[in-house]
PDB file of C-alpha atoms and ligand atoms in Angstrom:
ATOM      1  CA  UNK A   1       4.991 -60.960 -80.418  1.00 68.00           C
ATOM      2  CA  UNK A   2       3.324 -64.202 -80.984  1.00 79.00           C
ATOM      3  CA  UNK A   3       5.728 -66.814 -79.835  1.00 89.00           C
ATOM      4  CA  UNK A   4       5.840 -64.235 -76.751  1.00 91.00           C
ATOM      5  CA  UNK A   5       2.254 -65.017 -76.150  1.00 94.00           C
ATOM      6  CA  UNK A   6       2.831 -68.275 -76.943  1.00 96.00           C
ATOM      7  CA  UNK A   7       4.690 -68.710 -74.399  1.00 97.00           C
ATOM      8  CA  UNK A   8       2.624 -66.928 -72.060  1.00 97.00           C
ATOM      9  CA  UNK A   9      -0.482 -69.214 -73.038  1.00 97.00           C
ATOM     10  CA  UNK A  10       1.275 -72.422 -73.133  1.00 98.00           C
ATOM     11  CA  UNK A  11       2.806 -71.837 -69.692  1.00 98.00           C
ATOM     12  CA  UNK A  12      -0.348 -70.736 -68.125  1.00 98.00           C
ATOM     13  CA  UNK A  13      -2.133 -73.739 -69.668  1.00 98.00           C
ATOM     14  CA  UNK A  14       0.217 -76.142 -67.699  1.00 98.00           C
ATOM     15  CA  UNK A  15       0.090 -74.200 -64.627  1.00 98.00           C
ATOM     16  CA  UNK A  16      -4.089 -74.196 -64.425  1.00 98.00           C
ATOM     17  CA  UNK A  17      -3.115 -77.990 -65.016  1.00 98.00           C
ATOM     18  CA  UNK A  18      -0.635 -78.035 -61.755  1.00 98.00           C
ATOM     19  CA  UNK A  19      -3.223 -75.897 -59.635  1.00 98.00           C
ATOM     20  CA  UNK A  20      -5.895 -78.803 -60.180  1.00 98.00           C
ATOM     21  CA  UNK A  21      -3.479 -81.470 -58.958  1.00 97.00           C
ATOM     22  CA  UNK A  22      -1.939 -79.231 -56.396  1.00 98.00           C
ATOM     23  CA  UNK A  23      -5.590 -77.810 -54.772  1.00 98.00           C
ATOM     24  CA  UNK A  24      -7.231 -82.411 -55.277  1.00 98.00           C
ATOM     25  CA  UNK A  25      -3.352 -83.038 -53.023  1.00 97.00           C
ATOM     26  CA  UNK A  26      -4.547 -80.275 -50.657  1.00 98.00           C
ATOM     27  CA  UNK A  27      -8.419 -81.000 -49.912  1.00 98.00           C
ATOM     28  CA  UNK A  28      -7.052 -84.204 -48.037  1.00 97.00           C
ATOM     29  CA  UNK A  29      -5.720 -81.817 -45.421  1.00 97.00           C
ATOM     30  CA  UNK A  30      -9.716 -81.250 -44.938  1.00 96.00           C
ATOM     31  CA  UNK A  31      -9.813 -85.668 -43.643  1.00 96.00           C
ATOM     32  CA  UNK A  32      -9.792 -86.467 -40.516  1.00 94.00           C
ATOM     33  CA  UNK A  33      -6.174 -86.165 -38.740  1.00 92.00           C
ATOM     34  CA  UNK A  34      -5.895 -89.918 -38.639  1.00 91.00           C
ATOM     35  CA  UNK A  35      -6.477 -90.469 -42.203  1.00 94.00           C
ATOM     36  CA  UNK A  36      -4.754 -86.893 -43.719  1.00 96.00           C
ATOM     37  CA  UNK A  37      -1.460 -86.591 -41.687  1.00 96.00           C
ATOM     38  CA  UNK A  38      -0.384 -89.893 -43.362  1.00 96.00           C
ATOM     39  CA  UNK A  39      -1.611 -89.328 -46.549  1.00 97.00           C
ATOM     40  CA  UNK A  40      -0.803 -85.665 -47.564  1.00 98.00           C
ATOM     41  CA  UNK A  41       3.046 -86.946 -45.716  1.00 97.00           C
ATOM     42  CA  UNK A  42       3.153 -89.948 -48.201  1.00 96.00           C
ATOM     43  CA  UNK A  43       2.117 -88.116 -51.160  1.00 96.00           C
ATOM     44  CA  UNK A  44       4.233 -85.043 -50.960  1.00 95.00           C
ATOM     45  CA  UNK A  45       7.270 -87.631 -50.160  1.00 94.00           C
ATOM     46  CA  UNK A  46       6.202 -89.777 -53.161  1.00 93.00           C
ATOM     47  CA  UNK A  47       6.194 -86.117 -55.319  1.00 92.00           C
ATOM     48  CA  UNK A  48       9.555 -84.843 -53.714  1.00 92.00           C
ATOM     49  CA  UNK A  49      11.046 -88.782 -54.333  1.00 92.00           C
ATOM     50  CA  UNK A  50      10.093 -89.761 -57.727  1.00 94.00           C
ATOM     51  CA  UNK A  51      12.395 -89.378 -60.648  1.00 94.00           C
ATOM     52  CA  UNK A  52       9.278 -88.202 -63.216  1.00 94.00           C
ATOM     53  CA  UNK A  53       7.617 -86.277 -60.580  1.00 94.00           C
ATOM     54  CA  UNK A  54      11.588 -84.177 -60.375  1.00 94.00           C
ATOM     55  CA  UNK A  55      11.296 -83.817 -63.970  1.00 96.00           C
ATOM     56  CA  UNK A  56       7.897 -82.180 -63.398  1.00 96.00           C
ATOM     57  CA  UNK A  57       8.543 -80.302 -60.672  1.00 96.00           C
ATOM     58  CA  UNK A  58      11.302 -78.773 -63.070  1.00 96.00           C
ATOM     59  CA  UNK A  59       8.943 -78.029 -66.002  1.00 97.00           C
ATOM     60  CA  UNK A  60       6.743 -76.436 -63.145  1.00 98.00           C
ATOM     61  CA  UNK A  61       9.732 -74.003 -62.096  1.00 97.00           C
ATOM     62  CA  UNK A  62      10.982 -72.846 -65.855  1.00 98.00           C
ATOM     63  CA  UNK A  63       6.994 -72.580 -66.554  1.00 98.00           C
ATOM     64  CA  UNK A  64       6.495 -69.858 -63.802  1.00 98.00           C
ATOM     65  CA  UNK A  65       9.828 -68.211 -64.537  1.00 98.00           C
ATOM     66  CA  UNK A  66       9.005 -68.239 -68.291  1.00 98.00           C
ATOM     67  CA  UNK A  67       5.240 -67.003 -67.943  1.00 98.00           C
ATOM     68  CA  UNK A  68       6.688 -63.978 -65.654  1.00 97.00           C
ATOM     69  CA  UNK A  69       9.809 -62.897 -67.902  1.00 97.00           C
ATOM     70  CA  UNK A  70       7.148 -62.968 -71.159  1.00 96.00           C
ATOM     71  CA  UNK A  71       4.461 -61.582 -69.351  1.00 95.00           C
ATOM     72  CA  UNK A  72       6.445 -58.518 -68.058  1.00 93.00           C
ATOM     73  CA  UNK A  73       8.536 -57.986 -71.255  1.00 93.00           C
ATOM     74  CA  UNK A  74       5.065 -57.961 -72.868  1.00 91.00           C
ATOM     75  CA  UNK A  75       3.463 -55.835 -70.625  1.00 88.00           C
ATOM     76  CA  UNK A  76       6.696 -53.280 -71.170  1.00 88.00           C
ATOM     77  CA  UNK A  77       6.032 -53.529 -74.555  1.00 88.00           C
ATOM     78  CA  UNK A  78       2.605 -52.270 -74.704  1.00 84.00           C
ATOM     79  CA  UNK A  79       3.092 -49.672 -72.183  1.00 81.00           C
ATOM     80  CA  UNK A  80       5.953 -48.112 -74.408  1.00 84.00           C
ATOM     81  CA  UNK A  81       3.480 -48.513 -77.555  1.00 82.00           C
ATOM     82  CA  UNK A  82       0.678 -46.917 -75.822  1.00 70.00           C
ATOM     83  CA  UNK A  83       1.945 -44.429 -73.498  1.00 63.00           C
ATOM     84  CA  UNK A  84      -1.090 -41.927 -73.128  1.00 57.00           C
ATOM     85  CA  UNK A  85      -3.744 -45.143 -73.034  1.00 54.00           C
ATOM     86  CA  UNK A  86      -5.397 -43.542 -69.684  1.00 51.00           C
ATOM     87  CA  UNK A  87      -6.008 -40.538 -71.716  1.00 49.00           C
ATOM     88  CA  UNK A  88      -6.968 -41.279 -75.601  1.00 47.00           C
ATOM     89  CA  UNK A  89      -8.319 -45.298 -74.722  1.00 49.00           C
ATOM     90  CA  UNK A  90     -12.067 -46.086 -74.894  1.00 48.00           C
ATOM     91  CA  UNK A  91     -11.229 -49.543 -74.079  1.00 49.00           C
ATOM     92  CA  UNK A  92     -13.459 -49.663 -70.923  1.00 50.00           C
ATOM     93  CA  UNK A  93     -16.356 -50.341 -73.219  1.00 43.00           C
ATOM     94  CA  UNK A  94     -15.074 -53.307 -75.294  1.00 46.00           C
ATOM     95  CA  UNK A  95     -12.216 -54.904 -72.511  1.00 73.00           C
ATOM     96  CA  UNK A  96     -12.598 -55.099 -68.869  1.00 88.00           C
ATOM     97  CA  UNK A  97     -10.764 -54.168 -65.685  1.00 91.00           C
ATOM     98  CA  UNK A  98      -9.625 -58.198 -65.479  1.00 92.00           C
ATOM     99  CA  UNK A  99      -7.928 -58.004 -69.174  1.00 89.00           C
ATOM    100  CA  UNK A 100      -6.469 -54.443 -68.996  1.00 89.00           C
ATOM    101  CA  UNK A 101      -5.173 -55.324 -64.878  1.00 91.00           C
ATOM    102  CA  UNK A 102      -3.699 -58.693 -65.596  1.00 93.00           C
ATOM    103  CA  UNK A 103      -0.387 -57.444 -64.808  1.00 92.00           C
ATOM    104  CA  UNK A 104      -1.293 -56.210 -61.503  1.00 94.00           C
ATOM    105  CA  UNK A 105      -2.734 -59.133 -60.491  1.00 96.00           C
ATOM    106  CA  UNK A 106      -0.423 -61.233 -61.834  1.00 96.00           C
ATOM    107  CA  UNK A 107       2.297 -59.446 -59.888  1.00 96.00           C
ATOM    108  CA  UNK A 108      -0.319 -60.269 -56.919  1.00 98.00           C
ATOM    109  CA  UNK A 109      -0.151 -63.501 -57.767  1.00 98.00           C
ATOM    110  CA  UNK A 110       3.538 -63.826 -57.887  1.00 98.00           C
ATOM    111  CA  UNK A 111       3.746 -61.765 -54.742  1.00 98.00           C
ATOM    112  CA  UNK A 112       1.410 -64.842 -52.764  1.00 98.00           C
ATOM    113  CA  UNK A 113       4.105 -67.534 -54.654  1.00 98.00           C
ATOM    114  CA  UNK A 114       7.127 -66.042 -53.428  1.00 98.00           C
ATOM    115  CA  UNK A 115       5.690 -66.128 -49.646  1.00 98.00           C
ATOM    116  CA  UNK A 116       4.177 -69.604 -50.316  1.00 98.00           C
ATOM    117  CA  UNK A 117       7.485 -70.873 -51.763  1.00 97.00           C
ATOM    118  CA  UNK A 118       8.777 -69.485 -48.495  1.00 96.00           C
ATOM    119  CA  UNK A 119       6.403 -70.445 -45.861  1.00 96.00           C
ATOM    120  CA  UNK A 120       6.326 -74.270 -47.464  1.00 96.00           C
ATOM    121  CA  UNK A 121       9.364 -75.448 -50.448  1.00 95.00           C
ATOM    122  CA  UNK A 122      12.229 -72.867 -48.890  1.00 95.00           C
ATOM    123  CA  UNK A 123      11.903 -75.374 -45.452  1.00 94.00           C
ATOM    124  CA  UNK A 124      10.497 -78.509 -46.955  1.00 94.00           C
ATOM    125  CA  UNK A 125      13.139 -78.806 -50.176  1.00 91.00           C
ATOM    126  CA  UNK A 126      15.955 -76.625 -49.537  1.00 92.00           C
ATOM    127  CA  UNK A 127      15.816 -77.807 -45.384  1.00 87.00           C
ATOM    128  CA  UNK A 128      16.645 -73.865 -44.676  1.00 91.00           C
ATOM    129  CA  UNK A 129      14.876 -71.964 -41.317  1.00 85.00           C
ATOM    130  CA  UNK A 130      12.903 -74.028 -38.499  1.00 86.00           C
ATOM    131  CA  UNK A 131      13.771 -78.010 -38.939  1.00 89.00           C
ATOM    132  CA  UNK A 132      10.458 -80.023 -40.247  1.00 93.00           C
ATOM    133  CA  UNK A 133       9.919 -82.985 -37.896  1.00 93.00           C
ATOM    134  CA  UNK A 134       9.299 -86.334 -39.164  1.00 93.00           C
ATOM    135  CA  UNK A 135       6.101 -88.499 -38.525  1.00 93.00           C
ATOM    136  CA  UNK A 136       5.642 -91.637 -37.194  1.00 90.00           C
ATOM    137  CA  UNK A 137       5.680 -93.670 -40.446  1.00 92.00           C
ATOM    138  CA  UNK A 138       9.099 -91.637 -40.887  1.00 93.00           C
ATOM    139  CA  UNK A 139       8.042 -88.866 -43.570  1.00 94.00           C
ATOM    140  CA  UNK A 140       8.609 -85.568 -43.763  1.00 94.00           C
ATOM    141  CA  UNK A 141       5.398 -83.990 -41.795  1.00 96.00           C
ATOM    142  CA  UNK A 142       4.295 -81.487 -44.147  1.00 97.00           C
ATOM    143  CA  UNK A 143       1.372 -81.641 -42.958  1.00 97.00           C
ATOM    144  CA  UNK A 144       2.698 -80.380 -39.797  1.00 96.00           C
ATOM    145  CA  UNK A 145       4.133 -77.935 -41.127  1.00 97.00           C
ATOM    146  CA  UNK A 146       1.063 -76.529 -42.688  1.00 97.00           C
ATOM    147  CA  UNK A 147      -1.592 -77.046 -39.940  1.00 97.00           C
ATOM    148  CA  UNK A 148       1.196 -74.815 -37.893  1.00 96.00           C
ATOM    149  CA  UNK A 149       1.142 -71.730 -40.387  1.00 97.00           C
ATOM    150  CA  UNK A 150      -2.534 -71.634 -40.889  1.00 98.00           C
ATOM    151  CA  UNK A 151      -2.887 -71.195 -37.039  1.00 97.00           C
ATOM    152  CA  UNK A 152      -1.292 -67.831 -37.508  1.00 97.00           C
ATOM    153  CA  UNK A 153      -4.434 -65.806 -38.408  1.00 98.00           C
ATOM    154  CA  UNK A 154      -2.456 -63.498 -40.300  1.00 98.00           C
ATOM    155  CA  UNK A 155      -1.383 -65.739 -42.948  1.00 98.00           C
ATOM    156  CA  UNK A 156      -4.602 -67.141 -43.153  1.00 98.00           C
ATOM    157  CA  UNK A 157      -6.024 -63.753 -44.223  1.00 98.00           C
ATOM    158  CA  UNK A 158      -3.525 -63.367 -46.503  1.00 98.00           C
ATOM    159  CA  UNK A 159      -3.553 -66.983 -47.948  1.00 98.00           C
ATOM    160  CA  UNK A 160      -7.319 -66.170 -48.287  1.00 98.00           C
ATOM    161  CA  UNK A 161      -7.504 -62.544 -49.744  1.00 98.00           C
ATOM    162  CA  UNK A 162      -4.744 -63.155 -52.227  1.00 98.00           C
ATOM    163  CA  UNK A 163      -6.947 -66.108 -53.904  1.00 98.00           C
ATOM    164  CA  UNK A 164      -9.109 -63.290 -54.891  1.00 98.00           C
ATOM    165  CA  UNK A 165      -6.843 -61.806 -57.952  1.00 98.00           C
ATOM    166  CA  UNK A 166      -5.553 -65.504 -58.366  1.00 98.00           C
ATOM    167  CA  UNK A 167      -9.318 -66.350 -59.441  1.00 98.00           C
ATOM    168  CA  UNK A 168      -9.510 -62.836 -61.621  1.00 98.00           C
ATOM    169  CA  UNK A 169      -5.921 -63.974 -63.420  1.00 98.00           C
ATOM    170  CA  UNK A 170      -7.020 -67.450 -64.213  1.00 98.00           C
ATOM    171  CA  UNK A 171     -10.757 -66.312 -65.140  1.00 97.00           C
ATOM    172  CA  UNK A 172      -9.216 -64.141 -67.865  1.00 97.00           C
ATOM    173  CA  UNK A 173      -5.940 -66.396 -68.361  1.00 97.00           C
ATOM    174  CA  UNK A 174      -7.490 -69.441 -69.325  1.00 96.00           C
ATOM    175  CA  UNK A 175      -9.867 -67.480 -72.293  1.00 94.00           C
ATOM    176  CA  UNK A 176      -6.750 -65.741 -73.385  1.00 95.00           C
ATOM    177  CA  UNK A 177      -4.491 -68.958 -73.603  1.00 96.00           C
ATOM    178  CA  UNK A 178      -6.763 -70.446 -75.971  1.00 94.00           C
ATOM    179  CA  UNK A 179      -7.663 -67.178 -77.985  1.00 93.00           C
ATOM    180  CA  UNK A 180      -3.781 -66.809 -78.273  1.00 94.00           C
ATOM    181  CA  UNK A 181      -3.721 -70.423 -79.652  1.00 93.00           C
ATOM    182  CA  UNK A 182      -5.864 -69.751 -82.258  1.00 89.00           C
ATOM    183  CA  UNK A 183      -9.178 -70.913 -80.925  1.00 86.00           C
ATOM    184  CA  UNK A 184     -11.476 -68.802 -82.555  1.00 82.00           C
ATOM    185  CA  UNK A 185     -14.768 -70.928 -82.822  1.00 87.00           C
ATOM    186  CA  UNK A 186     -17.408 -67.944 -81.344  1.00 86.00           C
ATOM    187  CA  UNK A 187     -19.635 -70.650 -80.063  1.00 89.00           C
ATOM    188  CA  UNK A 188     -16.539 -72.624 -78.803  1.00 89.00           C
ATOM    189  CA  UNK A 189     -14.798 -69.183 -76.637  1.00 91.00           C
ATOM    190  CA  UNK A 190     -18.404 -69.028 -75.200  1.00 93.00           C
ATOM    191  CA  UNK A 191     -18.083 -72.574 -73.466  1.00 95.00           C
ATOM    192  CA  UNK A 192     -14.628 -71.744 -72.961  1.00 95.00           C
ATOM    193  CA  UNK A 193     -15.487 -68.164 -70.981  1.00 95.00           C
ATOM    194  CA  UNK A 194     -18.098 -70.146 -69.083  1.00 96.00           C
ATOM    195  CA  UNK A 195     -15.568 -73.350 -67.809  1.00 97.00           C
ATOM    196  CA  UNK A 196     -12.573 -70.793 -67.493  1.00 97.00           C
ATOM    197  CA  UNK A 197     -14.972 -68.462 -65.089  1.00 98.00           C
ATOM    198  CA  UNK A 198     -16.136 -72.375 -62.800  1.00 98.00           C
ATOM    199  CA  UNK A 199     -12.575 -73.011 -63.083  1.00 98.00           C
ATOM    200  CA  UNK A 200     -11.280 -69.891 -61.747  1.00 98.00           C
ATOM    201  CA  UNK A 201     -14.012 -69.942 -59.084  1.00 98.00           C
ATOM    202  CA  UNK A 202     -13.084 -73.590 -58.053  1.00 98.00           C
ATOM    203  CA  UNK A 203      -9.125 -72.715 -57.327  1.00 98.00           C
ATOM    204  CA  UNK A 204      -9.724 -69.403 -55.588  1.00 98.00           C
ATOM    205  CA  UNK A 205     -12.784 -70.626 -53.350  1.00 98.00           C
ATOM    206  CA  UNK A 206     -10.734 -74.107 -53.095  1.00 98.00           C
ATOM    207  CA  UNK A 207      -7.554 -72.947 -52.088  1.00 98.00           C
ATOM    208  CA  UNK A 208      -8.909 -69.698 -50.025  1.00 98.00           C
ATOM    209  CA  UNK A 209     -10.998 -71.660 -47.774  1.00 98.00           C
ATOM    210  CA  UNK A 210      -8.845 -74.404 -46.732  1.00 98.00           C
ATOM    211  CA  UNK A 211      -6.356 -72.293 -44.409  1.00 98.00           C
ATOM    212  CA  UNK A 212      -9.749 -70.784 -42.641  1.00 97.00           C
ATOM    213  CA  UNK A 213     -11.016 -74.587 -42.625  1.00 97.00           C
ATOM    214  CA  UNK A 214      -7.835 -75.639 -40.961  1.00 97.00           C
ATOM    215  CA  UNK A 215      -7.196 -72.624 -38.566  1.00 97.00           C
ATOM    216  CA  UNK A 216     -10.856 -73.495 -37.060  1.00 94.00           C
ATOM    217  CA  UNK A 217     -10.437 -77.280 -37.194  1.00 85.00           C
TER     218      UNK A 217
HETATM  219  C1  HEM B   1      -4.502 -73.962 -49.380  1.00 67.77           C
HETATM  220  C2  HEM B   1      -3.545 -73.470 -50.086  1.00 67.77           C
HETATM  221  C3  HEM B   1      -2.242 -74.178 -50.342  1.00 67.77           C
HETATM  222  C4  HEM B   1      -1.571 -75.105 -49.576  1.00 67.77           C
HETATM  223  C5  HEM B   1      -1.972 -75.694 -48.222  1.00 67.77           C
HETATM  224  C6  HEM B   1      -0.372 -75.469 -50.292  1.00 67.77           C
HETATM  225  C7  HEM B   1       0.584 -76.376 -49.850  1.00 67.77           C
HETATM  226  C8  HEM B   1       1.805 -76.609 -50.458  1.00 67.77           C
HETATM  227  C9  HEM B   1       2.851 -77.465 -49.925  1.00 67.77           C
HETATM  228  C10 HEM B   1       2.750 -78.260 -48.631  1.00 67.77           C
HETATM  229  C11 HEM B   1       3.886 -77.426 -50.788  1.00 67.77           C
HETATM  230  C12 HEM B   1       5.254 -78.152 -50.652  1.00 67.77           C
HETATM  231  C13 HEM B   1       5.153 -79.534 -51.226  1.00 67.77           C
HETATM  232  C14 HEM B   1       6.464 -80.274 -51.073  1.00 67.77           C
HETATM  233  O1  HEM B   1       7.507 -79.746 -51.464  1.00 67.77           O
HETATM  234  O2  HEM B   1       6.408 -81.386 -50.577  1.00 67.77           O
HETATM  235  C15 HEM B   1       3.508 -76.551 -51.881  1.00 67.77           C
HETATM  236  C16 HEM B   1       4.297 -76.274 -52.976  1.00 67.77           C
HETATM  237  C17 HEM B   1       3.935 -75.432 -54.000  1.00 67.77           C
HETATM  238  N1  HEM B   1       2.768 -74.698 -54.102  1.00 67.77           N
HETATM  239 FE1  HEM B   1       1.232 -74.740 -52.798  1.00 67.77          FE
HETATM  240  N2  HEM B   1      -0.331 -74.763 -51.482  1.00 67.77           N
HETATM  241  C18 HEM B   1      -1.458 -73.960 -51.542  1.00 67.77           C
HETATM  242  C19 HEM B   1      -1.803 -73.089 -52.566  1.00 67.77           C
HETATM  243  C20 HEM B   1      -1.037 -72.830 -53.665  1.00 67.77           C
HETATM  244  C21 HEM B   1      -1.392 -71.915 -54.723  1.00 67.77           C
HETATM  245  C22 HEM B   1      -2.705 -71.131 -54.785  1.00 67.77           C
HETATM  246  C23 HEM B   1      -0.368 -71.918 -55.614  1.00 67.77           C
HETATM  247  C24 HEM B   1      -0.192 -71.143 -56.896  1.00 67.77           C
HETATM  248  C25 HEM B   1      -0.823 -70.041 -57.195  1.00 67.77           C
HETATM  249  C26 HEM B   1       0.646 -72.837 -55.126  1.00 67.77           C
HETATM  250  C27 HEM B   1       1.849 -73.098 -55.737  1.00 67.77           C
HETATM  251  C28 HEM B   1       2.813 -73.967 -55.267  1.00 67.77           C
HETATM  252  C29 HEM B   1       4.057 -74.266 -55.961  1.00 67.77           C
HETATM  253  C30 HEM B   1       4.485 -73.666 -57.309  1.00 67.77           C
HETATM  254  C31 HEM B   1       4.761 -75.180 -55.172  1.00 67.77           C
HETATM  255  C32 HEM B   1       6.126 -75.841 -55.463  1.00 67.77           C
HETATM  256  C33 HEM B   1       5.796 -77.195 -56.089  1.00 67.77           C
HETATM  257  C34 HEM B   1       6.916 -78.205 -56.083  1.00 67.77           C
HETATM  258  O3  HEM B   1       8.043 -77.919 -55.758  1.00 67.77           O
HETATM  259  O4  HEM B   1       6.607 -79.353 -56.436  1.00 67.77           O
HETATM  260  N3  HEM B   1       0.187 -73.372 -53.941  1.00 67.77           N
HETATM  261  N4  HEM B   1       2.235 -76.066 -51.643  1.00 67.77           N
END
């Protein structure tokens, strides 16, 4: 059970760590067009091209399939140990709806990755669906790419409202990872509760306002 949620910590750890790189790369979509369209298209290039960035990008994949697999076989687990918990658990007073939903929103979350990975990596890496043009400095325009989706209000909405149980996963997420790892100073988890909820509140406001900033820009 713990190297399970070992796993489940240690993978989540790295991930908060890609999602503060990943939402910095974004906010230069928020520049000026002269300045961002050459940037965020030299940057993703320089991620897609370099050799340690691949070897990233890999650790990044097995680290979302690994926190998933663990997360539901975990989540199984507890289910089949606690069948009746609606009906005999009192655990609304000491454990709230975050901690006892993280499944559900973690399948949200997964949910928003899967169209993400398809509105942006499916075309970008893989080259599959509607050909990505290249810019005048001869890069991949990814930033084309995303200034088209997000003016489709409909995926802004959704890019937007799905941030919401991304904040409530990583709010509780980031406590748990370093409970899990045997952090158990009780002034310590306090600071720890505090940054987790700023950091949570940084990626979901971050990342859910940037597809509205972009579809008005
Ligand atoms: C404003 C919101 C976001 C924008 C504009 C955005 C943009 C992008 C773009 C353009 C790529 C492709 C990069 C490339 O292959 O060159 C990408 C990849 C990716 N994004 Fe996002 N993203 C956003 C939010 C998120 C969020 C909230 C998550 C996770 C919960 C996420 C997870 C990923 C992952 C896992 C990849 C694949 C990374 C890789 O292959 O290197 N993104 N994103």
């Amino acid at each position: 059970m713990f190297f399970r949620k070992g796993i489940i910590a240690l993978t989540g750890l790295f991930l908060c760590l890609f999602l503060i790189v990943h939402l910095s790369a974004n906010c230069i979509l928020l520049l000026p067009e002269e300045t961002a369209r050459g940037l965020y298209n030299s940057y993703s290039t320089t991620l897609r091209e370099s050799p340690l960035i691949k070897i990233v990008a890999y650790v990044l994949y097995l680290s979302i399939i690994f926190h998933v697999v663990y997360a539901f076989l975990i989540t199984l687990k507890n289910r089949r140990a606690k069948p009746h918990r609606y009906l005999v658990s009192n655990s609304k007073e000491n454990s709230s709806w975050t901690s006892q939903n993280m499944g559900l929103l973690g399948i949200m979350v997964l949910l928003f990755i899967v169209v993400h990975l398809a509105n942006f990596w499916v075309r970008i890496r893989l080259g599959l669906g509607e050909e990505v043009s290249i810019d005048s400095a001869g890069y991949t325009d990814v930033y084309e790419v995303t200034y088209s989706l997000f003016q489709n209000i409909y995926y802004v909405v959704f890019y937007t409202l799905l941030m919401i149980p991304l904040g409530l996963h990583l709010n509780h997420g980031l406590k748990s990872a370093f409970k899990t790892l045997g952090f158990y100073h009780k002034k310590g988890l306090r600071i720890i509760a505090k940054a987790s909820l700023v950091y949570a509140v940084i990626m979901s406001i971050g990342f859910g306002i940037i597809p509205a900033i972009v579809y008005f820009k």
